[in-house]
PDB file of C-alpha atoms in Angstrom:
ATOM      1  CA  UNK V   1      12.862 -21.057   3.557  1.00 76.00           C
ATOM      2  CA  UNK V   2      12.368 -18.372   6.251  1.00 84.00           C
ATOM      3  CA  UNK V   3      14.789 -15.623   5.350  1.00 90.00           C
ATOM      4  CA  UNK V   4      16.400 -14.046   2.324  1.00 93.00           C
ATOM      5  CA  UNK V   5      19.774 -15.399   3.463  1.00 90.00           C
ATOM      6  CA  UNK V   6      18.377 -18.909   3.437  1.00 92.00           C
ATOM      7  CA  UNK V   7      16.947 -18.392   0.009  1.00 92.00           C
ATOM      8  CA  UNK V   8      20.215 -17.560  -1.547  1.00 92.00           C
ATOM      9  CA  UNK V   9      22.498 -20.018   0.283  1.00 91.00           C
ATOM     10  CA  UNK V  10      22.598 -22.443  -2.652  1.00 87.00           C
ATOM     11  CA  UNK V  11      23.120 -19.719  -5.206  1.00 90.00           C
ATOM     12  CA  UNK V  12      19.633 -19.926  -6.768  1.00 91.00           C
ATOM     13  CA  UNK V  13      18.846 -17.284  -9.398  1.00 94.00           C
ATOM     14  CA  UNK V  14      15.387 -15.790  -8.941  1.00 96.00           C
ATOM     15  CA  UNK V  15      13.566 -14.399 -12.009  1.00 97.00           C
ATOM     16  CA  UNK V  16      11.028 -12.736  -9.736  1.00 98.00           C
ATOM     17  CA  UNK V  17      11.080 -11.397  -6.182  1.00 97.00           C
ATOM     18  CA  UNK V  18       7.663 -10.575  -4.843  1.00 97.00           C
ATOM     19  CA  UNK V  19       7.688  -8.258  -1.806  1.00 97.00           C
ATOM     20  CA  UNK V  20       4.318  -8.800   0.008  1.00 94.00           C
ATOM     21  CA  UNK V  21       5.348  -7.332   3.381  1.00 92.00           C
ATOM     22  CA  UNK V  22       3.973  -4.307   5.141  1.00 92.00           C
ATOM     23  CA  UNK V  23       5.864  -1.143   4.266  1.00 94.00           C
ATOM     24  CA  UNK V  24       7.736   0.503   7.172  1.00 93.00           C
ATOM     25  CA  UNK V  25      10.351   2.736   5.496  1.00 89.00           C
ATOM     26  CA  UNK V  26      11.660   4.251   8.821  1.00 85.00           C
ATOM     27  CA  UNK V  27      12.174   0.737  10.214  1.00 89.00           C
ATOM     28  CA  UNK V  28      12.968  -1.582   7.357  1.00 89.00           C
ATOM     29  CA  UNK V  29      14.631  -0.671   4.041  1.00 93.00           C
ATOM     30  CA  UNK V  30      13.074  -3.060   1.534  1.00 95.00           C
ATOM     31  CA  UNK V  31      16.080  -2.655  -0.870  1.00 95.00           C
ATOM     32  CA  UNK V  32      18.481  -3.831   1.801  1.00 95.00           C
ATOM     33  CA  UNK V  33      16.190  -6.644   2.813  1.00 94.00           C
ATOM     34  CA  UNK V  34      16.085  -8.194  -0.692  1.00 96.00           C
ATOM     35  CA  UNK V  35      19.570  -7.133  -1.758  1.00 96.00           C
ATOM     36  CA  UNK V  36      21.210 -10.609  -1.367  1.00 96.00           C
ATOM     37  CA  UNK V  37      18.623 -12.207  -3.761  1.00 96.00           C
ATOM     38  CA  UNK V  38      18.738  -9.599  -6.547  1.00 97.00           C
ATOM     39  CA  UNK V  39      20.808 -10.430  -9.572  1.00 96.00           C
ATOM     40  CA  UNK V  40      21.028  -9.301 -13.225  1.00 96.00           C
ATOM     41  CA  UNK V  41      17.617 -10.034 -14.811  1.00 96.00           C
ATOM     42  CA  UNK V  42      15.728 -10.318 -11.486  1.00 98.00           C
ATOM     43  CA  UNK V  43      12.393  -8.596 -11.650  1.00 98.00           C
ATOM     44  CA  UNK V  44      11.179  -7.009  -8.302  1.00 99.00           C
ATOM     45  CA  UNK V  45       7.472  -6.848  -7.782  1.00 98.00           C
ATOM     46  CA  UNK V  46       6.287  -4.702  -4.906  1.00 98.00           C
ATOM     47  CA  UNK V  47       2.875  -5.853  -3.691  1.00 97.00           C
ATOM     48  CA  UNK V  48       2.590  -3.220  -1.050  1.00 96.00           C
ATOM     49  CA  UNK V  49       0.230  -0.391  -0.167  1.00 95.00           C
ATOM     50  CA  UNK V  50       1.032   3.280   0.065  1.00 96.00           C
ATOM     51  CA  UNK V  51       2.781   6.050  -1.830  1.00 97.00           C
ATOM     52  CA  UNK V  52       6.475   6.076  -2.584  1.00 95.00           C
ATOM     53  CA  UNK V  53       7.246   2.507  -1.529  1.00 95.00           C
ATOM     54  CA  UNK V  54       9.137   1.828  -4.767  1.00 96.00           C
ATOM     55  CA  UNK V  55      11.393   4.883  -4.760  1.00 95.00           C
ATOM     56  CA  UNK V  56      14.292   3.387  -2.665  1.00 95.00           C
ATOM     57  CA  UNK V  57      14.143   0.096  -4.609  1.00 97.00           C
ATOM     58  CA  UNK V  58      14.336   1.770  -7.982  1.00 96.00           C
ATOM     59  CA  UNK V  59      17.299   3.806  -6.708  1.00 95.00           C
ATOM     60  CA  UNK V  60      19.024   0.746  -5.322  1.00 96.00           C
ATOM     61  CA  UNK V  61      18.542  -1.444  -8.379  1.00 97.00           C
ATOM     62  CA  UNK V  62      18.572   0.900 -11.386  1.00 95.00           C
ATOM     63  CA  UNK V  63      19.130  -1.894 -13.877  1.00 95.00           C
ATOM     64  CA  UNK V  64      16.375  -4.190 -12.693  1.00 98.00           C
ATOM     65  CA  UNK V  65      12.735  -3.965 -13.551  1.00 98.00           C
ATOM     66  CA  UNK V  66      10.694  -2.820 -10.568  1.00 98.00           C
ATOM     67  CA  UNK V  67       6.966  -3.404 -10.811  1.00 98.00           C
ATOM     68  CA  UNK V  68       4.735  -1.589  -8.304  1.00 98.00           C
ATOM     69  CA  UNK V  69       1.532  -3.529  -7.927  1.00 98.00           C
ATOM     70  CA  UNK V  70      -1.912  -2.641  -6.641  1.00 97.00           C
ATOM     71  CA  UNK V  71      -3.693  -5.592  -5.039  1.00 95.00           C
ATOM     72  CA  UNK V  72      -7.379  -5.826  -3.972  1.00 90.00           C
ATOM     73  CA  UNK V  73      -7.890  -8.482  -1.390  1.00 84.00           C
ATOM     74  CA  UNK V  74     -10.559  -8.245   1.292  1.00 75.00           C
ATOM     75  CA  UNK V  75      -9.681 -10.523   4.159  1.00 76.00           C
ATOM     76  CA  UNK V  76      -9.792 -10.718   7.888  1.00 76.00           C
ATOM     77  CA  UNK V  77      -7.970 -12.889  10.294  1.00 77.00           C
ATOM     78  CA  UNK V  78     -10.736 -14.320  12.380  1.00 80.00           C
ATOM     79  CA  UNK V  79      -8.698 -16.767  14.418  1.00 84.00           C
ATOM     80  CA  UNK V  80      -5.159 -18.062  14.689  1.00 84.00           C
ATOM     81  CA  UNK V  81      -4.292 -19.388  11.270  1.00 85.00           C
ATOM     82  CA  UNK V  82      -7.780 -18.705   9.947  1.00 88.00           C
ATOM     83  CA  UNK V  83      -8.212 -16.099   7.222  1.00 85.00           C
ATOM     84  CA  UNK V  84     -11.638 -15.180   5.947  1.00 84.00           C
ATOM     85  CA  UNK V  85     -11.745 -13.954   2.334  1.00 81.00           C
ATOM     86  CA  UNK V  86     -14.700 -11.811   1.418  1.00 75.00           C
ATOM     87  CA  UNK V  87     -14.039 -10.975  -2.287  1.00 73.00           C
ATOM     88  CA  UNK V  88     -12.010 -12.355  -5.215  1.00 78.00           C
ATOM     89  CA  UNK V  89      -8.384 -11.069  -5.369  1.00 85.00           C
ATOM     90  CA  UNK V  90      -7.327  -8.891  -8.296  1.00 92.00           C
ATOM     91  CA  UNK V  91      -4.079  -7.140  -9.156  1.00 96.00           C
ATOM     92  CA  UNK V  92      -2.925  -4.242 -11.291  1.00 98.00           C
ATOM     93  CA  UNK V  93       0.641  -3.905 -12.370  1.00 98.00           C
ATOM     94  CA  UNK V  94       2.778  -1.343 -14.284  1.00 98.00           C
ATOM     95  CA  UNK V  95       6.071   0.426 -14.188  1.00 98.00           C
ATOM     96  CA  UNK V  96       7.253   3.976 -13.367  1.00 95.00           C
ATOM     97  CA  UNK V  97       9.334   6.169 -15.603  1.00 92.00           C
ATOM     98  CA  UNK V  98      12.979   6.288 -14.373  1.00 92.00           C
ATOM     99  CA  UNK V  99      13.362   9.977 -13.918  1.00 88.00           C
ATOM    100  CA  UNK V 100      17.185   9.934 -13.608  1.00 89.00           C
ATOM    101  CA  UNK V 101      17.362   9.033 -17.347  1.00 92.00           C
ATOM    102  CA  UNK V 102      17.110  11.537 -20.146  1.00 92.00           C
ATOM    103  CA  UNK V 103      13.786  11.692 -22.016  1.00 90.00           C
ATOM    104  CA  UNK V 104      14.693   9.316 -24.868  1.00 91.00           C
ATOM    105  CA  UNK V 105      16.275   6.802 -22.627  1.00 94.00           C
ATOM    106  CA  UNK V 106      13.360   7.087 -20.249  1.00 94.00           C
ATOM    107  CA  UNK V 107      10.847   6.150 -22.926  1.00 94.00           C
ATOM    108  CA  UNK V 108      12.936   3.163 -24.139  1.00 96.00           C
ATOM    109  CA  UNK V 109      13.426   1.906 -20.624  1.00 97.00           C
ATOM    110  CA  UNK V 110       9.736   2.278 -19.741  1.00 97.00           C
ATOM    111  CA  UNK V 111       8.718   0.272 -22.833  1.00 97.00           C
ATOM    112  CA  UNK V 112      11.126  -2.462 -21.785  1.00 98.00           C
ATOM    113  CA  UNK V 113       9.905  -2.560 -18.269  1.00 98.00           C
ATOM    114  CA  UNK V 114       6.239  -2.568 -19.343  1.00 98.00           C
ATOM    115  CA  UNK V 115       6.942  -5.574 -21.554  1.00 98.00           C
ATOM    116  CA  UNK V 116       8.443  -7.389 -18.504  1.00 98.00           C
ATOM    117  CA  UNK V 117       5.453  -6.422 -16.414  1.00 98.00           C
ATOM    118  CA  UNK V 118       3.194  -7.778 -19.153  1.00 98.00           C
ATOM    119  CA  UNK V 119       4.895 -11.154 -19.039  1.00 98.00           C
ATOM    120  CA  UNK V 120       4.431 -11.228 -15.278  1.00 98.00           C
ATOM    121  CA  UNK V 121       0.783 -10.345 -15.621  1.00 98.00           C
ATOM    122  CA  UNK V 122       0.308 -13.185 -18.100  1.00 98.00           C
ATOM    123  CA  UNK V 123       1.859 -15.653 -15.684  1.00 97.00           C
ATOM    124  CA  UNK V 124      -0.535 -14.572 -12.923  1.00 96.00           C
ATOM    125  CA  UNK V 125      -3.581 -14.746 -15.209  1.00 97.00           C
ATOM    126  CA  UNK V 126      -2.644 -18.244 -16.291  1.00 97.00           C
ATOM    127  CA  UNK V 127      -2.683 -19.104 -12.572  1.00 94.00           C
ATOM    128  CA  UNK V 128      -6.247 -17.639 -12.275  1.00 91.00           C
ATOM    129  CA  UNK V 129      -5.093 -14.522 -10.483  1.00 92.00           C
ATOM    130  CA  UNK V 130      -6.915 -11.713 -12.336  1.00 94.00           C
ATOM    131  CA  UNK V 131      -4.119  -9.257 -13.219  1.00 97.00           C
ATOM    132  CA  UNK V 132      -4.243  -6.124 -15.445  1.00 97.00           C
ATOM    133  CA  UNK V 133      -1.311  -4.267 -16.976  1.00 98.00           C
ATOM    134  CA  UNK V 134      -1.623  -0.529 -16.944  1.00 98.00           C
ATOM    135  CA  UNK V 135       0.457   2.373 -18.155  1.00 96.00           C
ATOM    136  CA  UNK V 136      -0.818   4.540 -15.229  1.00 97.00           C
ATOM    137  CA  UNK V 137       0.198   2.559 -12.176  1.00 98.00           C
ATOM    138  CA  UNK V 138       0.619   5.695 -10.032  1.00 97.00           C
ATOM    139  CA  UNK V 139      -2.934   6.678 -10.670  1.00 98.00           C
ATOM    140  CA  UNK V 140      -4.164   3.272  -9.511  1.00 97.00           C
ATOM    141  CA  UNK V 141      -1.899   3.475  -6.468  1.00 98.00           C
ATOM    142  CA  UNK V 142      -3.446   6.867  -5.562  1.00 98.00           C
ATOM    143  CA  UNK V 143      -6.944   5.491  -6.150  1.00 98.00           C
ATOM    144  CA  UNK V 144      -6.406   2.671  -3.675  1.00 97.00           C
ATOM    145  CA  UNK V 145      -4.771   5.033  -1.184  1.00 98.00           C
ATOM    146  CA  UNK V 146      -8.077   7.080  -1.266  1.00 98.00           C
ATOM    147  CA  UNK V 147      -9.626   4.107   0.554  1.00 98.00           C
ATOM    148  CA  UNK V 148      -6.662   3.094   2.662  1.00 97.00           C
ATOM    149  CA  UNK V 149      -5.838   6.527   3.968  1.00 98.00           C
ATOM    150  CA  UNK V 150      -9.349   7.144   5.109  1.00 99.00           C
ATOM    151  CA  UNK V 151     -10.999   3.829   6.215  1.00 98.00           C
ATOM    152  CA  UNK V 152      -7.804   2.290   7.596  1.00 98.00           C
ATOM    153  CA  UNK V 153      -6.784   5.247   9.689  1.00 99.00           C
ATOM    154  CA  UNK V 154     -10.146   6.322  10.920  1.00 99.00           C
ATOM    155  CA  UNK V 155     -10.999   2.835  11.948  1.00 98.00           C
ATOM    156  CA  UNK V 156      -8.259   3.055  14.538  1.00 98.00           C
ATOM    157  CA  UNK V 157      -8.584   6.593  15.859  1.00 98.00           C
ATOM    158  CA  UNK V 158     -12.419   6.421  16.039  1.00 98.00           C
ATOM    159  CA  UNK V 159     -12.179   3.642  18.598  1.00 95.00           C
ATOM    160  CA  UNK V 160     -11.752   0.425  16.718  1.00 96.00           C
ATOM    161  CA  UNK V 161     -14.657   0.539  14.297  1.00 98.00           C
ATOM    162  CA  UNK V 162     -15.457  -1.765  11.418  1.00 97.00           C
ATOM    163  CA  UNK V 163     -16.375  -0.366   8.053  1.00 97.00           C
ATOM    164  CA  UNK V 164     -20.102  -0.357   8.673  1.00 98.00           C
ATOM    165  CA  UNK V 165     -19.754   1.248  12.016  1.00 98.00           C
ATOM    166  CA  UNK V 166     -17.780   4.104  10.426  1.00 98.00           C
ATOM    167  CA  UNK V 167     -20.343   4.725   7.713  1.00 98.00           C
ATOM    168  CA  UNK V 168     -23.398   4.340   9.951  1.00 98.00           C
ATOM    169  CA  UNK V 169     -22.261   7.216  12.095  1.00 98.00           C
ATOM    170  CA  UNK V 170     -22.932  10.495  10.308  1.00 98.00           C
ATOM    171  CA  UNK V 171     -19.952  12.387  11.730  1.00 98.00           C
ATOM    172  CA  UNK V 172     -17.480   9.556  11.007  1.00 98.00           C
ATOM    173  CA  UNK V 173     -18.983   9.048   7.531  1.00 98.00           C
ATOM    174  CA  UNK V 174     -18.391  12.750   6.791  1.00 98.00           C
ATOM    175  CA  UNK V 175     -14.831  12.482   8.079  1.00 99.00           C
ATOM    176  CA  UNK V 176     -14.101   9.593   5.867  1.00 99.00           C
ATOM    177  CA  UNK V 177     -15.626  11.254   2.883  1.00 99.00           C
ATOM    178  CA  UNK V 178     -13.749  14.496   3.355  1.00 99.00           C
ATOM    179  CA  UNK V 179     -10.436  12.618   3.870  1.00 99.00           C
ATOM    180  CA  UNK V 180     -11.084  10.776   0.589  1.00 99.00           C
ATOM    181  CA  UNK V 181     -11.659  14.092  -1.190  1.00 99.00           C
ATOM    182  CA  UNK V 182      -8.336  15.380   0.138  1.00 99.00           C
ATOM    183  CA  UNK V 183      -6.405  12.332  -0.895  1.00 99.00           C
ATOM    184  CA  UNK V 184      -8.109  12.313  -4.370  1.00 98.00           C
ATOM    185  CA  UNK V 185      -7.052  15.941  -4.900  1.00 98.00           C
ATOM    186  CA  UNK V 186      -3.465  15.089  -3.980  1.00 99.00           C
ATOM    187  CA  UNK V 187      -3.399  12.166  -6.431  1.00 98.00           C
ATOM    188  CA  UNK V 188      -4.658  14.349  -9.247  1.00 98.00           C
ATOM    189  CA  UNK V 189      -2.035  17.003  -8.516  1.00 98.00           C
ATOM    190  CA  UNK V 190       0.842  14.487  -8.255  1.00 97.00           C
ATOM    191  CA  UNK V 191      -0.003  12.451 -11.367  1.00 96.00           C
ATOM    192  CA  UNK V 192      -1.096  15.527 -13.420  1.00 96.00           C
ATOM    193  CA  UNK V 193      -4.203  13.759 -14.637  1.00 96.00           C
ATOM    194  CA  UNK V 194      -7.546  12.517 -13.433  1.00 96.00           C
ATOM    195  CA  UNK V 195      -7.394   9.302 -11.342  1.00 97.00           C
ATOM    196  CA  UNK V 196      -8.344   6.243 -13.308  1.00 96.00           C
ATOM    197  CA  UNK V 197     -11.976   5.089 -13.281  1.00 90.00           C
ATOM    198  CA  UNK V 198     -12.838   1.728 -11.767  1.00 90.00           C
ATOM    199  CA  UNK V 199     -16.254   0.262 -11.233  1.00 87.00           C
ATOM    200  CA  UNK V 200     -17.631   1.459  -7.892  1.00 87.00           C
ATOM    201  CA  UNK V 201     -14.643   3.738  -7.464  1.00 91.00           C
ATOM    202  CA  UNK V 202     -15.529   6.623  -9.787  1.00 95.00           C
ATOM    203  CA  UNK V 203     -15.548   9.119  -6.853  1.00 97.00           C
ATOM    204  CA  UNK V 204     -15.206   9.201  -3.075  1.00 98.00           C
ATOM    205  CA  UNK V 205     -18.988   9.049  -2.826  1.00 97.00           C
ATOM    206  CA  UNK V 206     -19.183   5.812  -4.949  1.00 97.00           C
ATOM    207  CA  UNK V 207     -16.344   4.288  -2.944  1.00 97.00           C
ATOM    208  CA  UNK V 208     -18.255   4.863   0.259  1.00 97.00           C
ATOM    209  CA  UNK V 209     -21.475   3.554  -1.233  1.00 97.00           C
ATOM    210  CA  UNK V 210     -19.734   0.405  -2.517  1.00 95.00           C
ATOM    211  CA  UNK V 211     -18.121  -0.183   0.898  1.00 95.00           C
ATOM    212  CA  UNK V 212     -21.380   0.117   2.822  1.00 96.00           C
ATOM    213  CA  UNK V 213     -23.754  -1.525   0.425  1.00 95.00           C
ATOM    214  CA  UNK V 214     -21.560  -3.984  -1.501  1.00 90.00           C
ATOM    215  CA  UNK V 215     -19.369  -5.467   1.285  1.00 88.00           C
ATOM    216  CA  UNK V 216     -20.007  -7.074   4.667  1.00 89.00           C
ATOM    217  CA  UNK V 217     -18.699  -5.228   7.679  1.00 93.00           C
ATOM    218  CA  UNK V 218     -15.046  -5.969   8.398  1.00 90.00           C
ATOM    219  CA  UNK V 219     -12.018  -4.510  10.204  1.00 93.00           C
ATOM    220  CA  UNK V 220      -9.617  -2.730   7.948  1.00 94.00           C
ATOM    221  CA  UNK V 221      -6.088  -4.157   7.974  1.00 93.00           C
ATOM    222  CA  UNK V 222      -4.596  -1.261   9.939  1.00 97.00           C
ATOM    223  CA  UNK V 223      -7.163  -1.851  12.699  1.00 97.00           C
ATOM    224  CA  UNK V 224      -6.268  -5.497  12.719  1.00 94.00           C
ATOM    225  CA  UNK V 225      -2.596  -4.609  13.076  1.00 95.00           C
ATOM    226  CA  UNK V 226      -3.367  -2.118  15.937  1.00 97.00           C
ATOM    227  CA  UNK V 227      -5.495  -4.718  17.823  1.00 96.00           C
ATOM    228  CA  UNK V 228      -2.697  -7.260  17.448  1.00 94.00           C
ATOM    229  CA  UNK V 229       0.008  -4.727  18.507  1.00 96.00           C
ATOM    230  CA  UNK V 230       1.704  -4.839  15.101  1.00 95.00           C
ATOM    231  CA  UNK V 231       3.304  -1.818  13.509  1.00 95.00           C
ATOM    232  CA  UNK V 232       0.956   0.262  11.276  1.00 96.00           C
ATOM    233  CA  UNK V 233       1.654   1.506   7.848  1.00 96.00           C
ATOM    234  CA  UNK V 234       0.764   5.077   8.625  1.00 97.00           C
ATOM    235  CA  UNK V 235       3.903   6.532   6.933  1.00 97.00           C
ATOM    236  CA  UNK V 236       3.305   5.334   3.360  1.00 97.00           C
ATOM    237  CA  UNK V 237      -0.456   5.459   3.629  1.00 98.00           C
ATOM    238  CA  UNK V 238      -0.987   8.901   5.226  1.00 98.00           C
ATOM    239  CA  UNK V 239       2.318  10.639   5.971  1.00 98.00           C
ATOM    240  CA  UNK V 240       3.623  10.492   2.422  1.00 98.00           C
ATOM    241  CA  UNK V 241       0.417  11.783   0.858  1.00 98.00           C
ATOM    242  CA  UNK V 242       0.411  14.649   3.373  1.00 99.00           C
ATOM    243  CA  UNK V 243       4.043  15.424   2.350  1.00 98.00           C
ATOM    244  CA  UNK V 244       2.967  15.518  -1.308  1.00 98.00           C
ATOM    245  CA  UNK V 245      -0.004  17.746  -0.471  1.00 99.00           C
ATOM    246  CA  UNK V 246       2.382  20.330   1.120  1.00 98.00           C
ATOM    247  CA  UNK V 247       4.629  20.209  -1.890  1.00 98.00           C
ATOM    248  CA  UNK V 248       1.613  21.017  -4.136  1.00 98.00           C
ATOM    249  CA  UNK V 249       0.152  23.504  -1.566  1.00 98.00           C
ATOM    250  CA  UNK V 250      -3.091  21.438  -1.175  1.00 98.00           C
ATOM    251  CA  UNK V 251      -4.791  21.925   2.195  1.00 98.00           C
ATOM    252  CA  UNK V 252      -5.513  18.621   3.857  1.00 99.00           C
ATOM    253  CA  UNK V 253      -6.530  19.470   7.449  1.00 99.00           C
ATOM    254  CA  UNK V 254      -8.475  16.292   8.079  1.00 99.00           C
ATOM    255  CA  UNK V 255      -5.670  14.080   6.962  1.00 99.00           C
ATOM    256  CA  UNK V 256      -3.163  16.015   8.980  1.00 99.00           C
ATOM    257  CA  UNK V 257      -5.380  15.763  12.136  1.00 99.00           C
ATOM    258  CA  UNK V 258      -6.028  12.051  11.802  1.00 99.00           C
ATOM    259  CA  UNK V 259      -2.322  11.366  11.088  1.00 99.00           C
ATOM    260  CA  UNK V 260      -1.273  13.269  14.259  1.00 98.00           C
ATOM    261  CA  UNK V 261      -3.591  11.172  16.441  1.00 98.00           C
ATOM    262  CA  UNK V 262      -2.738   7.920  14.722  1.00 98.00           C
ATOM    263  CA  UNK V 263       0.954   8.517  15.069  1.00 97.00           C
ATOM    264  CA  UNK V 264       0.672   9.204  18.813  1.00 98.00           C
ATOM    265  CA  UNK V 265      -1.552   6.121  19.267  1.00 98.00           C
ATOM    266  CA  UNK V 266       1.124   4.004  17.536  1.00 97.00           C
ATOM    267  CA  UNK V 267       3.934   5.542  19.556  1.00 96.00           C
ATOM    268  CA  UNK V 268       2.078   5.025  22.899  1.00 97.00           C
ATOM    269  CA  UNK V 269       1.282   1.422  22.052  1.00 97.00           C
ATOM    270  CA  UNK V 270       4.873   0.742  21.010  1.00 95.00           C
ATOM    271  CA  UNK V 271       6.199   2.283  24.269  1.00 96.00           C
ATOM    272  CA  UNK V 272       3.784   0.281  26.319  1.00 96.00           C
ATOM    273  CA  UNK V 273       4.744  -2.928  24.586  1.00 95.00           C
ATOM    274  CA  UNK V 274       8.396  -2.198  25.151  1.00 94.00           C
ATOM    275  CA  UNK V 275       7.759  -1.543  28.848  1.00 94.00           C
ATOM    276  CA  UNK V 276       5.792  -4.685  29.247  1.00 93.00           C
ATOM    277  CA  UNK V 277       8.483  -6.721  27.489  1.00 91.00           C
ATOM    278  CA  UNK V 278      11.204  -5.296  29.709  1.00 92.00           C
ATOM    279  CA  UNK V 279       9.152  -6.164  32.831  1.00 91.00           C
ATOM    280  CA  UNK V 280       8.622  -9.709  31.532  1.00 90.00           C
ATOM    281  CA  UNK V 281      12.385 -10.129  30.877  1.00 89.00           C
ATOM    282  CA  UNK V 282      13.188  -9.088  34.407  1.00 85.00           C
ATOM    283  CA  UNK V 283      10.656 -11.156  36.160  1.00 74.00           C
TER     284      UNK V 283
END
């Protein structure tokens, strides 16, 4: 099966739909992509990075359980068809409150959705995929975005640096640290509570220390995408947090600067690829 249309051609009912694609909201609407396969009782699991990736899906499927997931997997494609895995994979799942419901309905629905998420977590744990159910999934999404919005983006704009190269340069290390502090502050403001504590992720400083001392050097996924001329997830990883910062009147000058450069790099690469493709088609 290669497409959603192929997956539904025989009328198969799917208990779970796992969306493990990159998130490009301005290019691909995930809710429209999976629409043919969603039925009553289908649970949608969004294994995607970034902030706000679940909003359109919840709006499109108000009666289905939507489970945003945070996944930690440290890999690098070292050759065609060859993926090197550096650390064990782990996942955190949980559900959002449906804000269009009144307060009593909201609590009932959240409890139902959390039970469904718990069943899904049990399935993964039985398959030896370490999965935790949380009632603070947005906090964990922001916590992961602290890393993604800094290391991923700076690895590209700094001239294609791996994680150790970023942290061994004092100026780049300071840039990454200050961006993490900015994202951390946004997450606290948006969720209205401190970000959750995870081992080696108690603060931006501890995240940087763990990345430098506890992991081998590797190219963040956004850099891998850039090097392979794939689209980059800069909207959900950096643009959406910046939008939230403006809504909460939080200054994020470093994030704004890096995003402006990253967006232009992405645009220039896309235009060059289109030009090269057009030339190839006419030759």
